[in-house]
XYZ file of C-alpha atoms in Angstrom:
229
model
C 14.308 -78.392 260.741
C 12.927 -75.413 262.853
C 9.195 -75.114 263.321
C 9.213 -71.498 261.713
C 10.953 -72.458 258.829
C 8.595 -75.252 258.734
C 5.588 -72.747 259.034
C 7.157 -70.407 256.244
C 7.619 -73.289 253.764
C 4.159 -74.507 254.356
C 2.745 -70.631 253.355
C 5.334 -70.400 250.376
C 3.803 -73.700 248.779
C 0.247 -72.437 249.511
C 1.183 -69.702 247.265
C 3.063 -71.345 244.743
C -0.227 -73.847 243.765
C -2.549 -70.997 244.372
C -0.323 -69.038 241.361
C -0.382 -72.385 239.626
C 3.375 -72.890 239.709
C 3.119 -76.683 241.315
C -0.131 -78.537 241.179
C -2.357 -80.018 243.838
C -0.031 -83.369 243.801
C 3.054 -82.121 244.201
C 1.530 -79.547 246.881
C 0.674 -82.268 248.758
C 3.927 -84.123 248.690
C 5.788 -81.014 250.291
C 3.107 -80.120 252.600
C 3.595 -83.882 253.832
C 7.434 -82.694 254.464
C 6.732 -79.702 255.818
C 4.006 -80.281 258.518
C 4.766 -77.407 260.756
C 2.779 -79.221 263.182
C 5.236 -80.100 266.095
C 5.313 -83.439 267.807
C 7.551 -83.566 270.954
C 8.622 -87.034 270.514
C 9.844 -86.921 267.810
C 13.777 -87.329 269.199
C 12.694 -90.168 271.270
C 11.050 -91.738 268.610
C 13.799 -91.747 266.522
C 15.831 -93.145 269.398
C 13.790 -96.102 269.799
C 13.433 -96.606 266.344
C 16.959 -96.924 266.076
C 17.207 -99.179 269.201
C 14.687 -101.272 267.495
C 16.400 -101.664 264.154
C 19.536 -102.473 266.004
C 17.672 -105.485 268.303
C 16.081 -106.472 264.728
C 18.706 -106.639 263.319
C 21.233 -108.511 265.942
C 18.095 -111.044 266.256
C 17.433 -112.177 262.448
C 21.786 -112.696 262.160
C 21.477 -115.031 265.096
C 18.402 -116.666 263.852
C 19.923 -117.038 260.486
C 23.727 -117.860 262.371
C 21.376 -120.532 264.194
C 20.034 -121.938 260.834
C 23.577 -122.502 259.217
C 24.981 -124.164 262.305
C 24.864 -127.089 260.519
C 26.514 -125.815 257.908
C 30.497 -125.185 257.227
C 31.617 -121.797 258.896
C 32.685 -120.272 255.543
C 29.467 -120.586 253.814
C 28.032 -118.959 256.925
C 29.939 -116.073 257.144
C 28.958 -115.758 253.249
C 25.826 -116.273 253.725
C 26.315 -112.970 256.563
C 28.107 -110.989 253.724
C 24.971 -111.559 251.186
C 22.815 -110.323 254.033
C 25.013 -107.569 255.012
C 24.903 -106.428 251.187
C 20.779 -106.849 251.004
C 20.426 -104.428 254.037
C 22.782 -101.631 253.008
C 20.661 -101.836 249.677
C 17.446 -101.283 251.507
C 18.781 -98.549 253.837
C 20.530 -96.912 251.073
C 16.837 -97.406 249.038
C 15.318 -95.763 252.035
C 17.542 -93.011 252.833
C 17.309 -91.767 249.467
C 13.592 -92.115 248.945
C 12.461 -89.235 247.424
C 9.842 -88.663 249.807
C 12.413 -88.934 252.564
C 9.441 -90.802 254.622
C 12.135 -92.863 256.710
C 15.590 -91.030 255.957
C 16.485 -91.863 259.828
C 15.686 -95.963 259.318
C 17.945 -95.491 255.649
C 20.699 -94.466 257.408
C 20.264 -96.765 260.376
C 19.912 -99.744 257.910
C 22.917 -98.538 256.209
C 25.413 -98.364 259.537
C 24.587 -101.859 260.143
C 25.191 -103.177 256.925
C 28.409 -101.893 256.687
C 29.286 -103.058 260.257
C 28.244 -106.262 259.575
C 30.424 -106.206 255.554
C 33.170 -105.495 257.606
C 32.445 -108.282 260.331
C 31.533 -110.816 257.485
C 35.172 -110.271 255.332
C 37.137 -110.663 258.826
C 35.145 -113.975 259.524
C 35.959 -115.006 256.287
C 39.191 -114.660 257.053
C 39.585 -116.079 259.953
C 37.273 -119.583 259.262
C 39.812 -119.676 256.262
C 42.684 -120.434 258.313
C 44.180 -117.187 258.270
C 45.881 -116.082 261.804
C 47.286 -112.409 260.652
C 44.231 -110.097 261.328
C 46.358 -107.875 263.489
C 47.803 -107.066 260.275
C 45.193 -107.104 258.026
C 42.414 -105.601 260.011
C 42.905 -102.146 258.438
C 42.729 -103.639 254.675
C 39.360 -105.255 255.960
C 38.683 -101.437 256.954
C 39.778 -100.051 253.635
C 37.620 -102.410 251.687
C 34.421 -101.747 253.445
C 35.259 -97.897 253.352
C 35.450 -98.412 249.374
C 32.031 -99.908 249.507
C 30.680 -97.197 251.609
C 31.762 -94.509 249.156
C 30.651 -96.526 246.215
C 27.054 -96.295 247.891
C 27.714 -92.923 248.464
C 28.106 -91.864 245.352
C 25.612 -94.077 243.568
C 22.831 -92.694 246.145
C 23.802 -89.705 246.308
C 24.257 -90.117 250.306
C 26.249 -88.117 252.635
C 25.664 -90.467 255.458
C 27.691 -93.217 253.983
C 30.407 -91.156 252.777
C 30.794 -90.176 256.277
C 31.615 -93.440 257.474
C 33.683 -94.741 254.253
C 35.702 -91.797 255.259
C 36.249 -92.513 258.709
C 36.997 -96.082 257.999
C 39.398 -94.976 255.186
C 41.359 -92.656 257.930
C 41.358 -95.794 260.159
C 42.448 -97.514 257.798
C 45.272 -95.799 256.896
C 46.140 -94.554 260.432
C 46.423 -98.003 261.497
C 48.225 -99.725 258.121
C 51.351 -99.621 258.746
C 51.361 -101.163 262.635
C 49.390 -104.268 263.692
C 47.633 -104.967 266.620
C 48.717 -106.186 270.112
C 52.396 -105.750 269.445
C 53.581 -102.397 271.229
C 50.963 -100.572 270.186
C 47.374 -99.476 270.228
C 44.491 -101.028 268.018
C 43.534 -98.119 265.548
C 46.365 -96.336 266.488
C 47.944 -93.318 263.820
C 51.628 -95.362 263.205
C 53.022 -93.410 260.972
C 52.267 -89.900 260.936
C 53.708 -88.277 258.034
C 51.592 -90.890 255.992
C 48.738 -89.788 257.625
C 49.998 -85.884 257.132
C 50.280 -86.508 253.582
C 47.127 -88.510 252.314
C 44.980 -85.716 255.054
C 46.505 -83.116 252.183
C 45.447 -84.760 249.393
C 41.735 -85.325 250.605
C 41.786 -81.315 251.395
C 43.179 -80.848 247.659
C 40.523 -83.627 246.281
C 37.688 -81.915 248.496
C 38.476 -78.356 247.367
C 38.497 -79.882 243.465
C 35.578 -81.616 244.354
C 33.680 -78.735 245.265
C 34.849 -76.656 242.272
C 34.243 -79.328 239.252
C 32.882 -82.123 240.177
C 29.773 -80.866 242.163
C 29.086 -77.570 239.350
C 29.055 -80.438 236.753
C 28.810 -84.362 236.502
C 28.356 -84.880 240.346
C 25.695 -81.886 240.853
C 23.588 -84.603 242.728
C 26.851 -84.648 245.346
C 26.432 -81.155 246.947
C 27.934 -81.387 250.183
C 30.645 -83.771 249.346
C 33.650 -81.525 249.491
C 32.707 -80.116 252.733
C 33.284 -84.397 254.408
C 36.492 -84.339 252.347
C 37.975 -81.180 253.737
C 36.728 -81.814 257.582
């Protein structure tokens, strides 16, 4: 957000309490959001915040993967999944705090949940005996992507559409191939799959934008645009 447009919103709600239109409260709460004041670290910041999270996050899974040692493998990698879940709620909670106080932490949080839902249901799988993940890694993709939309939607979050999409695309690129047997990991196998459901999610975005967000999903502006791109 540009420090001028920053600098015009701040004179625009000046106006709007002095002609009574908002109070002194809610004044205050969009003053807070647009502080015209610049701060040059603010990139960095957000950066290290980020790098922060990450290291966080990487250390309280290994001190929690160090407390279930003991126990059996499957009821740690559940135990991973139940975190997984708690932190996606929490980043989805902060990304779409009204206030939008820590929107960059929200969506942080929210990447490494999902990475580690999708990490958790291919450990599952694998302490359970299974040896087919080459062929199964882009279901594991598909059913994380359906969580990410599902927070999506029920947040009202771009962000994690985003990467439900992308995973979805993955997922589909790569379904009909399997890994490390003449071909590449992630890989687009069949392309006229891939041709087809790419129409569909232009035909879904463009009805998207012209029902869904004029009427029960008016809280999803934006949506369509993820779809069509």
């Amino acid at each position: 957000m540009g420090t001028s447009f920053k600098g015009k919103m701040a004179q625009e709600i000046s106006d709007w309490q002095n002609t009574g239109l908002i109070n002194a409260e809610q004044a205050a709460l969009l003053h807070e959001r647009y502080d015209p004041t610049p701060f040059k670290g603010t990139l960095f910041l957000k950066w290290l915040g980020l790098f922060a999270i990450f290291m966080l996050a990487l250390s309280f899974l290994g001190f929690v993967g160090t407390i279930l040692a003991s126990f059996s493998p499957l009821f740690s990698t559940l135990c991973l999944m139940v975190v997984s879940g708690g932190v996606m709620y929490f980043g989805a909670k902060l990304a779409s705090n009204k206030e939008q106080k820590h929107p960059f932490t929200g969506q942080s949080l929210l990447t490494i949940g999902l990475v580690g839902l999708y990490s958790s249901i291919t450990a599952i799988y694998l302490v359970s005996g299974g040896d087919q993940y080459g062929q199964l890694h882009a279901v594991f993709l598909l059913i994380t992507s359906v969580a990410a939309l599902l927070t999506a939607y029920h947040f009202h979050l771009r962000w994690p559409l985003l990467i439900g999409l992308l995973m979805f695309f993955h997922g589909v690129g790569s379904f009909s191939g399997y890994w490390g047997h003449g071909s590449y990991f992630l890989y687009i196998h069949d392309e006229r799959i891939m041709a087809v459901v790419a129409l569909l999610a232009i035909g879904f975005g463009t009805w998207h934008e012209h029902h869904l967000e004029t009427g029960k999903l008016k809280h999803c502006l934006g949506f369509c645009h993820l779809y069509i791109i």
